[in-house]
CSV table of C-alpha atoms and ligand atoms in Angstrom, one decimal:
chain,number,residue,atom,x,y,z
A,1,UNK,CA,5.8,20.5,97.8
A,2,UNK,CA,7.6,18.7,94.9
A,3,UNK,CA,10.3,16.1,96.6
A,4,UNK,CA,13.7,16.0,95.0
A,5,UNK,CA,16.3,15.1,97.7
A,6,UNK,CA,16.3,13.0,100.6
A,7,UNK,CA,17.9,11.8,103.5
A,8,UNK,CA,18.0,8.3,104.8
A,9,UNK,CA,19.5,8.2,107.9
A,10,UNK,CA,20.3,4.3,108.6
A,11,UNK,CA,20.3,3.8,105.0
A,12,UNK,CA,23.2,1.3,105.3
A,13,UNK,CA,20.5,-0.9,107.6
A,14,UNK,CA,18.5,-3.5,106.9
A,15,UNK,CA,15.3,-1.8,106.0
A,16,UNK,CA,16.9,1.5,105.4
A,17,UNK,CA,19.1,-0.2,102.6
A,18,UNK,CA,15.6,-1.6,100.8
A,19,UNK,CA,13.9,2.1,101.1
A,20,UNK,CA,17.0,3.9,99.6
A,21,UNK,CA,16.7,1.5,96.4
A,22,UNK,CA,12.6,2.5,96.4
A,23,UNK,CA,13.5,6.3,96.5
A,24,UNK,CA,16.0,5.8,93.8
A,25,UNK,CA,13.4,3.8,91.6
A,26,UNK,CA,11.2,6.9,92.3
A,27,UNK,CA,14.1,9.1,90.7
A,28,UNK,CA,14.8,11.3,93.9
A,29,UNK,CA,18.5,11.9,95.0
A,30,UNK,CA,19.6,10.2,97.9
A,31,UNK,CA,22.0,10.7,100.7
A,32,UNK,CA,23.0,8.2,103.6
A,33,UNK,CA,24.3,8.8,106.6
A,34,UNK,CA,25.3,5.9,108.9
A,35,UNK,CA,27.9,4.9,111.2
A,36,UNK,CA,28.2,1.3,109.8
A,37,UNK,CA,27.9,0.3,113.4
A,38,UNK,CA,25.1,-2.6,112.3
A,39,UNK,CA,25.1,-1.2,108.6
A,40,UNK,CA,26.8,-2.5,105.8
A,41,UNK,CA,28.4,-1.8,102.8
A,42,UNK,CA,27.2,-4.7,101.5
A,43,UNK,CA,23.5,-3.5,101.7
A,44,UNK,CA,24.1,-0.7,99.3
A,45,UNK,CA,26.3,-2.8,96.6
A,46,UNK,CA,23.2,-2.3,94.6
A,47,UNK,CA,23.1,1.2,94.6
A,48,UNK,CA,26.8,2.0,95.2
A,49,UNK,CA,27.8,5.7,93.0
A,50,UNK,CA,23.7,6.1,92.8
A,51,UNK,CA,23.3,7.6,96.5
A,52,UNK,CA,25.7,9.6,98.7
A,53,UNK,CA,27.1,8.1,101.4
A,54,UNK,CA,27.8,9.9,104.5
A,55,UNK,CA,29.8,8.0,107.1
A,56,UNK,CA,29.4,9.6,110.3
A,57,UNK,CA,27.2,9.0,113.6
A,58,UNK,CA,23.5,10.5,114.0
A,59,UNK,CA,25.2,12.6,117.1
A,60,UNK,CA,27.6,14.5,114.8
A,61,UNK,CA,26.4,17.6,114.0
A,62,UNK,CA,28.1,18.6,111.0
A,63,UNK,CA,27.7,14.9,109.7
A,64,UNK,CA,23.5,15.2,109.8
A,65,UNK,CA,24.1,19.2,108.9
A,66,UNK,CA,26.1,17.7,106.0
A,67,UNK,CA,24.0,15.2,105.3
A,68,UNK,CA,20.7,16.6,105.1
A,69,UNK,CA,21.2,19.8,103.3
A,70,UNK,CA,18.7,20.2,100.6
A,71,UNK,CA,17.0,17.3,101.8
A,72,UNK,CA,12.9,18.3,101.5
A,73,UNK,CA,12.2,14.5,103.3
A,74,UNK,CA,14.1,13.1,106.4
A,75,UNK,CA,13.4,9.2,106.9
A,76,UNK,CA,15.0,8.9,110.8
A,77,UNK,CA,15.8,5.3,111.2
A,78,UNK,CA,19.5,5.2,112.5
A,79,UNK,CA,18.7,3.6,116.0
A,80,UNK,CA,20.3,1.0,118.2
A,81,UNK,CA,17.6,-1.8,117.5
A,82,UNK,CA,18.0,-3.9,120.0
A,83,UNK,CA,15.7,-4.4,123.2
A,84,UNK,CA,18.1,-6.2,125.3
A,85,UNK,CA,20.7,-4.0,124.7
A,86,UNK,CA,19.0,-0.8,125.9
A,87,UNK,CA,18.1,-3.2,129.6
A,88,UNK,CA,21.9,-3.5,129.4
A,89,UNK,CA,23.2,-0.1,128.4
A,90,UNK,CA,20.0,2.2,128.6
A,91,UNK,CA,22.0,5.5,128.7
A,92,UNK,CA,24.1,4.6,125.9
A,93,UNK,CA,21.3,3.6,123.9
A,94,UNK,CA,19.3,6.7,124.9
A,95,UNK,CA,22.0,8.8,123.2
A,96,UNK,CA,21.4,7.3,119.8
A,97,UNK,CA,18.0,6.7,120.1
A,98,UNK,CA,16.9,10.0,122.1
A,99,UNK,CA,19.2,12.4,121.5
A,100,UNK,CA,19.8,11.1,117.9
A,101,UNK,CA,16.1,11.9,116.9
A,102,UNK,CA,16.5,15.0,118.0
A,103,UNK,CA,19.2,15.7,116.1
A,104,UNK,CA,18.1,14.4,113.4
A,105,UNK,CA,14.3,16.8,113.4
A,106,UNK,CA,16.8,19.8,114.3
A,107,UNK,CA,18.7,19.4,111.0
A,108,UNK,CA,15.2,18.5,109.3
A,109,UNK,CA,13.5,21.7,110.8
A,110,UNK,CA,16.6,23.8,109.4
A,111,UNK,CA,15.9,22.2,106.0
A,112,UNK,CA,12.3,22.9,106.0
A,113,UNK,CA,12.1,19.2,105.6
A,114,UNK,CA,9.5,16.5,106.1
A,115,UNK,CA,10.1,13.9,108.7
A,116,UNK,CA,9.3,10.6,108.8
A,117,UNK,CA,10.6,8.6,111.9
A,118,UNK,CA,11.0,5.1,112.1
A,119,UNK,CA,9.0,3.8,115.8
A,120,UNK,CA,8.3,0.6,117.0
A,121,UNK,CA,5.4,-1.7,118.1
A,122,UNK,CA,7.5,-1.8,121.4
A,123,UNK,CA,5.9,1.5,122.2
A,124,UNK,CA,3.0,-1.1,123.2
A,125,UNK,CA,4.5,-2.6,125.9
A,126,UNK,CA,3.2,-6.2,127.3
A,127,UNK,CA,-0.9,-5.1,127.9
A,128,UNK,CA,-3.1,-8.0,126.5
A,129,UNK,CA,-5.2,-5.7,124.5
A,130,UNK,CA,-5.8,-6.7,120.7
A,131,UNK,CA,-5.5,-5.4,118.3
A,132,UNK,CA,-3.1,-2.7,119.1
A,133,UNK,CA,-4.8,0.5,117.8
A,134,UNK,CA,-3.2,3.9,118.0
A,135,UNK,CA,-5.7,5.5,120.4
A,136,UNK,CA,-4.4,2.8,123.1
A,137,UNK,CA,-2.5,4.5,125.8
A,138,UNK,CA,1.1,3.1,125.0
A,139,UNK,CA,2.9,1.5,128.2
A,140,UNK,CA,7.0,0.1,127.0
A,141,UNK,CA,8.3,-2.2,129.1
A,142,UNK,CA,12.2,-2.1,128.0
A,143,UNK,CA,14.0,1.3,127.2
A,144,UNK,CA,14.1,0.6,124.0
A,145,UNK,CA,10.3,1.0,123.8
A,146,UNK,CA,10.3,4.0,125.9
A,147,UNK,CA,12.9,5.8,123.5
A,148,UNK,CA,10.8,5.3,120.6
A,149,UNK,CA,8.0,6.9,122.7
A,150,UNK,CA,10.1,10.0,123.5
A,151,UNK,CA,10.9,9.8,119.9
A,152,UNK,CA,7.3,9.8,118.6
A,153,UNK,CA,6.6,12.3,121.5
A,154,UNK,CA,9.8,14.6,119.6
A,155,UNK,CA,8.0,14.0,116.6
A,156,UNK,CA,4.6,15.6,117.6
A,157,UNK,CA,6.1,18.3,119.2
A,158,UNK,CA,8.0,19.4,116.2
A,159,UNK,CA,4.7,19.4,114.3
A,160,UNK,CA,2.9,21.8,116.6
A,161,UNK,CA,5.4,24.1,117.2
A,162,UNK,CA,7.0,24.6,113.7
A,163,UNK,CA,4.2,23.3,111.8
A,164,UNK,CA,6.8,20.4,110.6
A,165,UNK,CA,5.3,17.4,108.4
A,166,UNK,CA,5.9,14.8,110.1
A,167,UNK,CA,4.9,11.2,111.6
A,168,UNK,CA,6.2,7.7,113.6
A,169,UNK,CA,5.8,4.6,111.7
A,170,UNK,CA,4.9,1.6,114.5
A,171,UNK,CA,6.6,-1.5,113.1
A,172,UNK,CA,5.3,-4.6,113.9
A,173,UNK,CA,7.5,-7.6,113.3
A,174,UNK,CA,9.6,-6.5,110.1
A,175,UNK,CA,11.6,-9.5,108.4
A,176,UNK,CA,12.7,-9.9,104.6
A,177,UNK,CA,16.5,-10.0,103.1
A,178,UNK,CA,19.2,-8.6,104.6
A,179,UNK,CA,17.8,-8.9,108.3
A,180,UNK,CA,21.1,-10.1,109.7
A,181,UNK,CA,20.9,-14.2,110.6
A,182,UNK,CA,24.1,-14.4,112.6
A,183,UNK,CA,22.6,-11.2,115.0
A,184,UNK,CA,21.3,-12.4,118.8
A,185,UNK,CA,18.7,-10.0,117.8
A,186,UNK,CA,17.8,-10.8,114.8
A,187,UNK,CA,14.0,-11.9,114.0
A,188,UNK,CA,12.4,-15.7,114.7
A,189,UNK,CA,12.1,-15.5,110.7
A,190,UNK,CA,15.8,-14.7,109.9
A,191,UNK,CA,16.8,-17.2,112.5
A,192,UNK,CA,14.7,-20.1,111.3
A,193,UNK,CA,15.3,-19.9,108.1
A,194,UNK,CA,19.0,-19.9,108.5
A,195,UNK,CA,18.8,-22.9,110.8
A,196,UNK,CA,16.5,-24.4,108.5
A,197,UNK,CA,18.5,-24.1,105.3
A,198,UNK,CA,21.5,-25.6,107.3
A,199,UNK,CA,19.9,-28.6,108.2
A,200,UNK,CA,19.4,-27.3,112.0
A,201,UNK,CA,17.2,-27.8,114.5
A,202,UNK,CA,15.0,-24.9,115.2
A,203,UNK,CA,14.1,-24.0,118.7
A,204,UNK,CA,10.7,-22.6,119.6
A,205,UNK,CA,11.2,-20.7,122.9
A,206,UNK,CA,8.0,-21.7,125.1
A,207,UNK,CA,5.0,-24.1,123.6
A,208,UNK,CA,5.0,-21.9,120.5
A,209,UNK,CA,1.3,-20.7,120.8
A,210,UNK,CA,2.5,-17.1,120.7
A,211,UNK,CA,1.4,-14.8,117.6
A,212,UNK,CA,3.2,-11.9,115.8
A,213,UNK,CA,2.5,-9.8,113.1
A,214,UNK,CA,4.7,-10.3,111.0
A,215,UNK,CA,5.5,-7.7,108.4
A,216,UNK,CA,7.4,-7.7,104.7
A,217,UNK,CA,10.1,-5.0,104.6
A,218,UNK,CA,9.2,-4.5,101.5
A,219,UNK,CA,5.7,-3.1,102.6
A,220,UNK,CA,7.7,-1.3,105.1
A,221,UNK,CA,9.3,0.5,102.7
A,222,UNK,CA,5.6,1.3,101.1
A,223,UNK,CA,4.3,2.9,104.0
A,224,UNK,CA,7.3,5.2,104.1
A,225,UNK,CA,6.9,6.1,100.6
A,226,UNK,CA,3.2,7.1,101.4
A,227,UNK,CA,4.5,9.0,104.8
A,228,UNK,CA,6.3,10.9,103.0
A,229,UNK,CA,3.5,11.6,100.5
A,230,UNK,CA,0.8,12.0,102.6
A,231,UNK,CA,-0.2,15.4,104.6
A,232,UNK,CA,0.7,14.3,108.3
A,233,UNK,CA,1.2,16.6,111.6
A,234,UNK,CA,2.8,14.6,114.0
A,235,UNK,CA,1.1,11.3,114.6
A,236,UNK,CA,1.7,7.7,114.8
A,237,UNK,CA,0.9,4.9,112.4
A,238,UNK,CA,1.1,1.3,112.8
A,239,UNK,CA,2.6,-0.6,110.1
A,240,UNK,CA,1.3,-4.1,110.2
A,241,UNK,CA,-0.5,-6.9,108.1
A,242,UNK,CA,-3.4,-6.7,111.0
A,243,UNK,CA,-3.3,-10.6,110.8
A,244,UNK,CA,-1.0,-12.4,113.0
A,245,UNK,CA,0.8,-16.1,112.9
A,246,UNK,CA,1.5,-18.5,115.6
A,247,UNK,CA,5.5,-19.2,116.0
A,248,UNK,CA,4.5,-23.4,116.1
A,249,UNK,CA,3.2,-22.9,112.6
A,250,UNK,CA,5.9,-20.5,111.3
A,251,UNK,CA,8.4,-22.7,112.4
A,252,UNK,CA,6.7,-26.1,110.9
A,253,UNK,CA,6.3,-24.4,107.6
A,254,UNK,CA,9.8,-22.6,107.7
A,255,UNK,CA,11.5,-25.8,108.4
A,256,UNK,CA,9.1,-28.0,105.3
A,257,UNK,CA,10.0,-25.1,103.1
A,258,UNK,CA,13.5,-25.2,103.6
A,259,UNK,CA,13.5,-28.9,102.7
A,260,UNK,CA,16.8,-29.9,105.0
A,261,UNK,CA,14.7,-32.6,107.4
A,262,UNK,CA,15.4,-29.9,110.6
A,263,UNK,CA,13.5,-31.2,113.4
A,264,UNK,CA,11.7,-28.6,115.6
A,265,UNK,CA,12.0,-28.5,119.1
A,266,UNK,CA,11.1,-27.0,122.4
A,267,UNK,CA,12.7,-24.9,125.3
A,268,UNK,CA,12.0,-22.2,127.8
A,269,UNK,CA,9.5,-19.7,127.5
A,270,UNK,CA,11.7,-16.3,126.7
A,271,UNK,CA,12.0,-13.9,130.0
A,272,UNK,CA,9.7,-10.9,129.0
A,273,UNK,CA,8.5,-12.3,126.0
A,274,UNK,CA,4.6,-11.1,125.0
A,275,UNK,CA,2.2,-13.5,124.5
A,276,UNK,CA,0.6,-12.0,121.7
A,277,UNK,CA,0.7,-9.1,119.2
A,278,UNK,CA,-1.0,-7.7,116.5
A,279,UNK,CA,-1.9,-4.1,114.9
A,280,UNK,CA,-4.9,-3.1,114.0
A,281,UNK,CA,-4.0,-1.5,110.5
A,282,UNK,CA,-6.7,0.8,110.0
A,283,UNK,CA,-5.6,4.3,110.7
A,284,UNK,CA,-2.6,3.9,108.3
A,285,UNK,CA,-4.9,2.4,105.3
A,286,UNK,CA,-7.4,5.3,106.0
A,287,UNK,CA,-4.7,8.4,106.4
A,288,UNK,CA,-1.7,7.0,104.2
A,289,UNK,CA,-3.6,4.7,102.2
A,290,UNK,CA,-1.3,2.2,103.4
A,291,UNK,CA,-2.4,-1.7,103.0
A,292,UNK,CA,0.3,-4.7,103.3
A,293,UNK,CA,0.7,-6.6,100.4
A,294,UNK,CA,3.0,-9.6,100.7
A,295,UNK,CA,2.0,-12.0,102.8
A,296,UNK,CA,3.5,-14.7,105.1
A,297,UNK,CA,3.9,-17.4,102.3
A,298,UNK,CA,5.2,-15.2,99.5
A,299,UNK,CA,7.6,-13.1,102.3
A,300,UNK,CA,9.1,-16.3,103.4
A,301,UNK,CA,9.4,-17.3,100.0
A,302,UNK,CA,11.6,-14.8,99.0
A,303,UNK,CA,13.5,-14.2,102.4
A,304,UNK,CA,14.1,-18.0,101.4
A,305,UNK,CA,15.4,-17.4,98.1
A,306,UNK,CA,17.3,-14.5,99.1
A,307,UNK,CA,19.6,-16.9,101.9
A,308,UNK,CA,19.9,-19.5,99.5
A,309,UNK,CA,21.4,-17.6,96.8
A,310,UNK,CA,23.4,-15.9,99.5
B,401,UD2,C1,10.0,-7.7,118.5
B,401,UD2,C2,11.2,-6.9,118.0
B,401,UD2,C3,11.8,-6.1,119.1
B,401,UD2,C4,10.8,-5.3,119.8
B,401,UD2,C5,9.6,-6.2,120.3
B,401,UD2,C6,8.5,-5.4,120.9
B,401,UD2,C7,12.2,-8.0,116.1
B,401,UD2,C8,13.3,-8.9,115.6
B,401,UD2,N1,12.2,-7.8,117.4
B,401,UD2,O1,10.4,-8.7,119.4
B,401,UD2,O2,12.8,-5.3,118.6
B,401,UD2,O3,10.3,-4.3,119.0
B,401,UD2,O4,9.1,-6.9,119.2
B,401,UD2,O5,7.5,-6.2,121.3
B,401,UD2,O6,11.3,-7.6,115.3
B,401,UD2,N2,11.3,-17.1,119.1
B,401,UD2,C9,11.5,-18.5,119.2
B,401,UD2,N3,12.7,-19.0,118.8
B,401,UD2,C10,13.7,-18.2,118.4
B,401,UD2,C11,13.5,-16.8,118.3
B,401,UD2,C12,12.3,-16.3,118.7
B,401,UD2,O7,10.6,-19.2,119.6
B,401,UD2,O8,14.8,-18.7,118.0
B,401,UD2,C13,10.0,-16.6,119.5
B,401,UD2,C14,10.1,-15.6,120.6
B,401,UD2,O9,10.1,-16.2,121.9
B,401,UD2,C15,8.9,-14.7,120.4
B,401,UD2,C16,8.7,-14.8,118.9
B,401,UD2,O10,9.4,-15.9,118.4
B,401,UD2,O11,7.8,-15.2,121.1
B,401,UD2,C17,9.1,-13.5,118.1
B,401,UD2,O12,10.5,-13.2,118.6
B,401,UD2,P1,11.3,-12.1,117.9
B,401,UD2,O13,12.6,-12.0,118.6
B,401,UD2,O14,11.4,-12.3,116.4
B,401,UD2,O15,10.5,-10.8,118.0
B,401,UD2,P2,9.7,-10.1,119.3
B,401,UD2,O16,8.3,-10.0,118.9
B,401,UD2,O17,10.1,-10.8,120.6
């Protein structure tokens, strides 16, 4: 099936933004739809007049009807990202994030569409087990990580009942430009390097011997592109580097980098923080031919760049 329209939902996001600006480079048309709740306009001044913009919530159902008619590829990554927010407000957060995938495959069944739904590595929960592989049984500890379950679980259902293309995308730790620095939520990158560029102490939460895998969004956007190329029915792919960095080094290197003598410092462990994570990347190398390609130096490079010029 040749691929000429799309819809991003989330596009206004910070990783959505990138993959609209990919899909545009690839000459397909491209529609938004987002409730600028966390998305910007900002994000899209590169592409503004080039993609069609859609302002409206996932939950709408003539916005997403709108939104994704012609659309022959759905990428699903409107969501309420944060983990503390869905302890806070789970039933709120289950709207957008439950109820809004299913929304969002319902308008992409209609279509005939491919789907491509953006998961999480929360699905993994706190078990010690590395690396995280796909066949692991997943076990969330926070709503948010059980919504992006029901999601995937939405996701593989739609593929054996109306033989729908479709697959989750696990993200590991995602960081690059535009992650927002002045969010609570935002990553340990984003935050560092924003302390570190204004001459700020940065604070490592606990001795700093935890690892993450830390992912480029721009390789992000690469294993959506191949998603959406690839023959899929309904599973779930992590999207990881399958190496992993420990926050004492990130933070020594971030800070060096950043040139602005920040001192780094130590506090309490986070409450429900995981010790250690990291993806084993295999299944998505094998089945999308997906492979990372940037890694931790050259991403925090240009996530560096990016602020300063900012
Ligand atoms: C990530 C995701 C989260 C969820 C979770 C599932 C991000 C931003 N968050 O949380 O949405 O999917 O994985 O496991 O990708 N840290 C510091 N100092 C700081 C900030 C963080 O030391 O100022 C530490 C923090 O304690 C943690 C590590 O850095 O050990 C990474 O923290 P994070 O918030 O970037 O991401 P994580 O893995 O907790």
């Amino acid at each position: 099936m040749s691929i000429k329209r799309v819809l991003v939902t989330g596009g206004a996001g910070f990783i959505g933004s990138h993959l609209v600006e990919r899909l545009l480079a690839e000459g397909l048309e491209v529609t938004v739809l987002d409730d600028f709740s966390t998305g910007s306009t900002k994000n899209l001044a590169s592409v503004e007049g080039a993609v069609g913009v859609i302002r409206g919530s996932i939950l709408d159902a003539s916005a997403i009807g709108e939104a994704a008619r012609g659309a022959k590829c759905v990428f699903h990554l409107a969501a309420i990202v944060s983990v503390p927010r869905s302890v806070q407000e789970p039933l709120l957060v289950d709207e957008v994030n439950c109820r809004g995938t299913l929304m969002a495959l319902e308008a992409s069944r209609r279509e005939g569409a491919k789907f491509v739904f953006s998961s999480s590595a929360a699905v993994y929960g706190d078990s010690p087990e590395l690396p995280k592989t796909e066949a692991m049984a997943p076990e969330p500890v926070s709503p948010y990580g059980a919504q992006k379950l029901a999601g995937e679980a939405y996701v593989r259902a739609y593929a054996a009942s109306f033989g729908m293309e479709a697959c989750s995308l696990r993200y590991f730790n995602v960081y690059g430009p535009r992650q927002d620095p002045t969010s609570p939520y935002s990553g340990v990158i984003t935050k560092f390097l924003r302390s570190a560029l204004a001459g700020e102490d940065l604070t490592i939460f606990g001795d700093g011997s935890q690892t993450r895998d830390f992912v480029y969004v721009q390789d992000v956007v690469e294993a959506n592109i191949l998603a959406m190329r690839a023959r899929t029915c309904g599973e779930a792919f992590n999207v990881g580097t399958g190496a992993s960095v420990d926050i004492e080094r990130l933070a020594g290197e971030i800070a060096q980098e950043a040139g602005q003598g920040s001192i780094v410092r130590h506090a309490a462990p986070r409450a429900g923080d995981i010790e250690h994570s990291r993806c084993d990347p295999s299944r998505a190398a094998r089945d999308l031919g997906f492979r990372s390609k940037v890694g931790i130096e050259e991403g925090i490079a240009r996530t560096l760049e990016y602020f300063r010029s900012g």
